[in-house]
């Protein structure tokens, strides 16, 4: 079994969609093995999205990620990283497939409701940024 890191973003928590998103996650046979609702600090958001620091939307992205609560999660399952990327849908909800989280709930390419790790290396780094080993219960 593989683990991936997920964030339910502020546009979704603001609309009380945590449970609806978790239902889609669980229906895809991903198990939520760790979860907490937090406010990211600016430093945490900048660190998390550091790979995008040169992109023109970086400031907007960081401001958005600290604009309200997020729910950080560890998801476990068969091919969890690829499975969750599929369940999330395309970054821009206009391009997202029917039934995906972003098609169902995202507001725009920026306010797109969820994050999911894009590689095993990223998953490991991202999980370690937010969870101690004993906070993950598989
Ligand atoms: P994440 O799972 O959040 O990493 O999304 P992703 O892997 O589908 O997209 P990517 O890593 O390319 O971009 C990271 C995040 O930056 C996206 O999820 C969006 O929230 C934001 N983003 C990407 N492109 C744009 C853009 O053109 N404008 C704005 N405002 N935000 C963007
Ligand atoms: Mg990404």
PDB file of C-alpha atoms and ligand atoms in Angstrom:
ATOM      1  CA  UNK A   1       0.000   0.000   0.000  1.00  0.00           C
ATOM      2  CA  UNK A   2       1.119   3.531  -0.807  1.00  0.00           C
ATOM      3  CA  UNK A   3       0.559   6.822   1.026  1.00  0.00           C
ATOM      4  CA  UNK A   4      -0.044  10.292  -0.372  1.00  0.00           C
ATOM      5  CA  UNK A   5      -0.455  13.735   1.144  1.00  0.00           C
ATOM      6  CA  UNK A   6      -3.653  15.723   0.622  1.00  0.00           C
ATOM      7  CA  UNK A   7      -4.811  19.232   1.474  1.00  0.00           C
ATOM      8  CA  UNK A   8      -8.440  20.315   1.448  1.00  0.00           C
ATOM      9  CA  UNK A   9      -7.897  23.984   0.553  1.00  0.00           C
ATOM     10  CA  UNK A  10      -9.518  27.135   2.049  1.00  0.00           C
ATOM     11  CA  UNK A  11     -12.114  27.558  -0.746  1.00  0.00           C
ATOM     12  CA  UNK A  12     -13.514  24.145   0.231  1.00  0.00           C
ATOM     13  CA  UNK A  13     -13.406  24.477   4.030  1.00  0.00           C
ATOM     14  CA  UNK A  14     -15.064  27.902   3.655  1.00  0.00           C
ATOM     15  CA  UNK A  15     -18.039  26.236   1.887  1.00  0.00           C
ATOM     16  CA  UNK A  16     -18.222  23.411   4.462  1.00  0.00           C
ATOM     17  CA  UNK A  17     -17.205  20.776   1.888  1.00  0.00           C
ATOM     18  CA  UNK A  18     -14.768  18.723   3.995  1.00  0.00           C
ATOM     19  CA  UNK A  19     -17.210  15.855   4.450  1.00  0.00           C
ATOM     20  CA  UNK A  20     -18.346  15.870   0.820  1.00  0.00           C
ATOM     21  CA  UNK A  21     -14.713  15.715  -0.364  1.00  0.00           C
ATOM     22  CA  UNK A  22     -13.880  12.975   2.136  1.00  0.00           C
ATOM     23  CA  UNK A  23     -16.816  10.971   0.789  1.00  0.00           C
ATOM     24  CA  UNK A  24     -15.335  11.115  -2.729  1.00  0.00           C
ATOM     25  CA  UNK A  25     -11.923  10.104  -1.334  1.00  0.00           C
ATOM     26  CA  UNK A  26     -13.340   7.115   0.556  1.00  0.00           C
ATOM     27  CA  UNK A  27     -15.505   6.024  -2.375  1.00  0.00           C
ATOM     28  CA  UNK A  28     -12.255   5.739  -4.385  1.00  0.00           C
ATOM     29  CA  UNK A  29     -10.994   3.202  -1.810  1.00  0.00           C
ATOM     30  CA  UNK A  30      -8.487   5.621  -0.301  1.00  0.00           C
ATOM     31  CA  UNK A  31      -8.296   5.422   3.501  1.00  0.00           C
ATOM     32  CA  UNK A  32      -7.831   8.633   5.535  1.00  0.00           C
ATOM     33  CA  UNK A  33      -5.114   7.483   7.964  1.00  0.00           C
ATOM     34  CA  UNK A  34      -4.299  10.947   9.371  1.00  0.00           C
ATOM     35  CA  UNK A  35      -6.173  14.243   9.313  1.00  0.00           C
ATOM     36  CA  UNK A  36      -6.087  17.647  11.006  1.00  0.00           C
ATOM     37  CA  UNK A  37      -7.614  21.075  10.443  1.00  0.00           C
ATOM     38  CA  UNK A  38      -5.049  23.874  10.723  1.00  0.00           C
ATOM     39  CA  UNK A  39      -4.235  27.426   9.669  1.00  0.00           C
ATOM     40  CA  UNK A  40      -1.041  27.461   7.613  1.00  0.00           C
ATOM     41  CA  UNK A  41       1.484  30.143   8.454  1.00  0.00           C
ATOM     42  CA  UNK A  42       2.862  32.150   5.538  1.00  0.00           C
ATOM     43  CA  UNK A  43       6.230  30.421   6.074  1.00  0.00           C
ATOM     44  CA  UNK A  44       4.621  26.964   5.924  1.00  0.00           C
ATOM     45  CA  UNK A  45       2.712  27.821   2.712  1.00  0.00           C
ATOM     46  CA  UNK A  46       5.847  29.290   1.093  1.00  0.00           C
ATOM     47  CA  UNK A  47       7.852  26.199   2.038  1.00  0.00           C
ATOM     48  CA  UNK A  48       5.130  23.850   0.836  1.00  0.00           C
ATOM     49  CA  UNK A  49       4.844  25.498  -2.609  1.00  0.00           C
ATOM     50  CA  UNK A  50       8.558  26.439  -2.895  1.00  0.00           C
ATOM     51  CA  UNK A  51       8.819  24.659  -6.293  1.00  0.00           C
ATOM     52  CA  UNK A  52       6.425  27.304  -7.661  1.00  0.00           C
ATOM     53  CA  UNK A  53       8.247  30.304  -6.138  1.00  0.00           C
ATOM     54  CA  UNK A  54       9.309  31.673  -9.547  1.00  0.00           C
ATOM     55  CA  UNK A  55       5.801  31.407 -11.047  1.00  0.00           C
ATOM     56  CA  UNK A  56       3.793  34.623 -11.549  1.00  0.00           C
ATOM     57  CA  UNK A  57       0.915  33.292  -9.421  1.00  0.00           C
ATOM     58  CA  UNK A  58       3.098  32.374  -6.397  1.00  0.00           C
ATOM     59  CA  UNK A  59       2.082  35.363  -4.240  1.00  0.00           C
ATOM     60  CA  UNK A  60      -1.595  34.831  -5.021  1.00  0.00           C
ATOM     61  CA  UNK A  61      -1.238  31.098  -4.280  1.00  0.00           C
ATOM     62  CA  UNK A  62       0.376  31.677  -0.876  1.00  0.00           C
ATOM     63  CA  UNK A  63      -2.183  34.382   0.063  1.00  0.00           C
ATOM     64  CA  UNK A  64      -4.991  31.971  -0.855  1.00  0.00           C
ATOM     65  CA  UNK A  65      -3.530  29.037   1.093  1.00  0.00           C
ATOM     66  CA  UNK A  66      -3.374  31.110   4.295  1.00  0.00           C
ATOM     67  CA  UNK A  67      -6.784  32.796   3.781  1.00  0.00           C
ATOM     68  CA  UNK A  68      -8.639  30.239   5.896  1.00  0.00           C
ATOM     69  CA  UNK A  69      -8.416  26.783   7.471  1.00  0.00           C
ATOM     70  CA  UNK A  70      -7.072  23.825   5.538  1.00  0.00           C
ATOM     71  CA  UNK A  71      -7.437  20.129   6.305  1.00  0.00           C
ATOM     72  CA  UNK A  72      -4.168  18.235   5.878  1.00  0.00           C
ATOM     73  CA  UNK A  73      -4.458  14.488   5.388  1.00  0.00           C
ATOM     74  CA  UNK A  74      -2.529  11.313   4.707  1.00  0.00           C
ATOM     75  CA  UNK A  75      -4.355   8.935   2.356  1.00  0.00           C
ATOM     76  CA  UNK A  76      -3.447   5.252   2.043  1.00  0.00           C
ATOM     77  CA  UNK A  77      -4.364   2.777  -0.663  1.00  0.00           C
ATOM     78  CA  UNK A  78      -3.371   0.859  -3.777  1.00  0.00           C
ATOM     79  CA  UNK A  79      -1.364   3.303  -5.968  1.00  0.00           C
ATOM     80  CA  UNK A  80      -2.572   6.085  -3.670  1.00  0.00           C
ATOM     81  CA  UNK A  81      -0.608   8.867  -5.416  1.00  0.00           C
ATOM     82  CA  UNK A  82      -1.933   8.189  -8.922  1.00  0.00           C
ATOM     83  CA  UNK A  83      -5.380   7.186  -7.670  1.00  0.00           C
ATOM     84  CA  UNK A  84      -5.788  10.462  -5.771  1.00  0.00           C
ATOM     85  CA  UNK A  85      -4.494  12.582  -8.706  1.00  0.00           C
ATOM     86  CA  UNK A  86      -7.182  10.905 -10.813  1.00  0.00           C
ATOM     87  CA  UNK A  87      -9.887  11.497  -8.211  1.00  0.00           C
ATOM     88  CA  UNK A  88      -8.817  15.165  -7.866  1.00  0.00           C
ATOM     89  CA  UNK A  89      -9.092  15.906 -11.594  1.00  0.00           C
ATOM     90  CA  UNK A  90      -7.182  18.456 -13.679  1.00  0.00           C
ATOM     91  CA  UNK A  91      -5.679  21.551 -11.997  1.00  0.00           C
ATOM     92  CA  UNK A  92      -8.132  23.772 -13.911  1.00  0.00           C
ATOM     93  CA  UNK A  93     -11.699  22.634 -13.121  1.00  0.00           C
ATOM     94  CA  UNK A  94     -12.733  23.554 -16.676  1.00  0.00           C
ATOM     95  CA  UNK A  95     -10.563  20.632 -17.838  1.00  0.00           C
ATOM     96  CA  UNK A  96     -11.466  18.225 -15.024  1.00  0.00           C
ATOM     97  CA  UNK A  97     -13.341  14.990 -15.776  1.00  0.00           C
ATOM     98  CA  UNK A  98     -16.888  14.394 -14.572  1.00  0.00           C
ATOM     99  CA  UNK A  99     -17.119  13.108 -11.020  1.00  0.00           C
ATOM    100  CA  UNK A 100     -13.690  14.404  -9.974  1.00  0.00           C
ATOM    101  CA  UNK A 101     -13.348  16.590  -6.868  1.00  0.00           C
ATOM    102  CA  UNK A 102     -12.257  19.619  -8.880  1.00  0.00           C
ATOM    103  CA  UNK A 103     -15.069  19.191 -11.416  1.00  0.00           C
ATOM    104  CA  UNK A 104     -17.583  18.882  -8.592  1.00  0.00           C
ATOM    105  CA  UNK A 105     -16.295  21.609  -6.272  1.00  0.00           C
ATOM    106  CA  UNK A 106     -13.400  23.785  -7.527  1.00  0.00           C
ATOM    107  CA  UNK A 107     -14.058  27.474  -8.143  1.00  0.00           C
ATOM    108  CA  UNK A 108     -11.090  28.252 -10.456  1.00  0.00           C
ATOM    109  CA  UNK A 109      -7.553  27.155 -11.425  1.00  0.00           C
ATOM    110  CA  UNK A 110      -6.269  28.869  -8.276  1.00  0.00           C
ATOM    111  CA  UNK A 111      -9.079  28.045  -5.849  1.00  0.00           C
ATOM    112  CA  UNK A 112      -9.214  24.393  -6.812  1.00  0.00           C
ATOM    113  CA  UNK A 113     -10.276  22.746  -3.530  1.00  0.00           C
ATOM    114  CA  UNK A 114      -7.570  20.093  -3.102  1.00  0.00           C
ATOM    115  CA  UNK A 115      -3.872  19.316  -3.333  1.00  0.00           C
ATOM    116  CA  UNK A 116      -2.360  15.872  -3.853  1.00  0.00           C
ATOM    117  CA  UNK A 117       1.309  14.832  -4.014  1.00  0.00           C
ATOM    118  CA  UNK A 118       2.617  14.242  -7.546  1.00  0.00           C
ATOM    119  CA  UNK A 119       5.397  11.690  -6.803  1.00  0.00           C
ATOM    120  CA  UNK A 120       6.572   9.293  -4.062  1.00  0.00           C
ATOM    121  CA  UNK A 121       9.415  11.705  -3.212  1.00  0.00           C
ATOM    122  CA  UNK A 122       6.993  14.631  -2.859  1.00  0.00           C
ATOM    123  CA  UNK A 123       4.580  12.533  -0.780  1.00  0.00           C
ATOM    124  CA  UNK A 124       7.336  11.626   1.677  1.00  0.00           C
ATOM    125  CA  UNK A 125       8.528  15.235   2.081  1.00  0.00           C
ATOM    126  CA  UNK A 126       4.990  16.655   2.338  1.00  0.00           C
ATOM    127  CA  UNK A 127       3.757  14.080   4.871  1.00  0.00           C
ATOM    128  CA  UNK A 128       6.836  14.738   7.031  1.00  0.00           C
ATOM    129  CA  UNK A 129       6.190  18.500   6.901  1.00  0.00           C
ATOM    130  CA  UNK A 130       2.845  18.067   8.695  1.00  0.00           C
ATOM    131  CA  UNK A 131       2.688  14.734  10.530  1.00  0.00           C
ATOM    132  CA  UNK A 132       4.790  12.867  13.074  1.00  0.00           C
ATOM    133  CA  UNK A 133       4.969   9.121  12.529  1.00  0.00           C
ATOM    134  CA  UNK A 134       2.743   8.363  15.510  1.00  0.00           C
ATOM    135  CA  UNK A 135      -0.030  10.656  14.146  1.00  0.00           C
ATOM    136  CA  UNK A 136      -0.530   8.335  11.158  1.00  0.00           C
ATOM    137  CA  UNK A 137      -2.619   5.278  11.992  1.00  0.00           C
ATOM    138  CA  UNK A 138      -3.028   2.836   9.113  1.00  0.00           C
TER     139      UNK A 138
HETATM  140  P1  LIG B   1      -1.505  20.859  -6.374  1.00  0.00           P
HETATM  141  O1  LIG B   1      -1.966  19.496  -6.026  1.00  0.00           O
HETATM  142  O2  LIG B   1      -2.125  21.946  -5.524  1.00  0.00           O
HETATM  143  O3  LIG B   1       0.010  20.952  -6.412  1.00  0.00           O
HETATM  144  O4  LIG B   1      -2.082  21.126  -7.842  1.00  0.00           O
HETATM  145  P2  LIG B   1      -1.543  20.596  -9.229  1.00  0.00           P
HETATM  146  O5  LIG B   1      -0.378  19.670  -9.034  1.00  0.00           O
HETATM  147  O6  LIG B   1      -2.713  20.102 -10.004  1.00  0.00           O
HETATM  148  O7  LIG B   1      -1.051  21.932  -9.901  1.00  0.00           O
HETATM  149  P3  LIG B   1       0.389  22.644  -9.838  1.00  0.00           P
HETATM  150  O8  LIG B   1       1.316  21.901  -8.938  1.00  0.00           O
HETATM  151  O9  LIG B   1       0.816  22.924 -11.236  1.00  0.00           O
HETATM  152  O10 LIG B   1       0.017  24.052  -9.170  1.00  0.00           O
HETATM  153  C1  LIG B   1      -0.082  24.156  -7.767  1.00  0.00           C
HETATM  154  C2  LIG B   1      -1.241  25.034  -7.426  1.00  0.00           C
HETATM  155  O11 LIG B   1      -0.986  26.352  -7.848  1.00  0.00           O
HETATM  156  C3  LIG B   1      -2.570  24.670  -8.094  1.00  0.00           C
HETATM  157  O12 LIG B   1      -3.276  23.661  -7.447  1.00  0.00           O
HETATM  158  C4  LIG B   1      -3.315  25.980  -8.009  1.00  0.00           C
HETATM  159  O13 LIG B   1      -3.890  26.155  -6.714  1.00  0.00           O
HETATM  160  C5  LIG B   1      -2.200  27.001  -8.190  1.00  0.00           C
HETATM  161  N1  LIG B   1      -2.143  27.436  -9.580  1.00  0.00           N
HETATM  162  C6  LIG B   1      -1.682  26.745 -10.655  1.00  0.00           C
HETATM  163  N2  LIG B   1      -1.798  27.477 -11.778  1.00  0.00           N
HETATM  164  C7  LIG B   1      -2.329  28.670 -11.387  1.00  0.00           C
HETATM  165  C8  LIG B   1      -2.683  29.863 -12.078  1.00  0.00           C
HETATM  166  O14 LIG B   1      -2.541  29.983 -13.285  1.00  0.00           O
HETATM  167  N3  LIG B   1      -3.208  30.881 -11.309  1.00  0.00           N
HETATM  168  C9  LIG B   1      -3.363  30.778  -9.963  1.00  0.00           C
HETATM  169  N4  LIG B   1      -3.889  31.809  -9.265  1.00  0.00           N
HETATM  170  N5  LIG B   1      -3.048  29.670  -9.293  1.00  0.00           N
HETATM  171  C10 LIG B   1      -2.535  28.640  -9.984  1.00  0.00           C
HETATM  172 MG1  LIG B   2       1.321  20.112  -7.823  1.00  0.00          MG
END
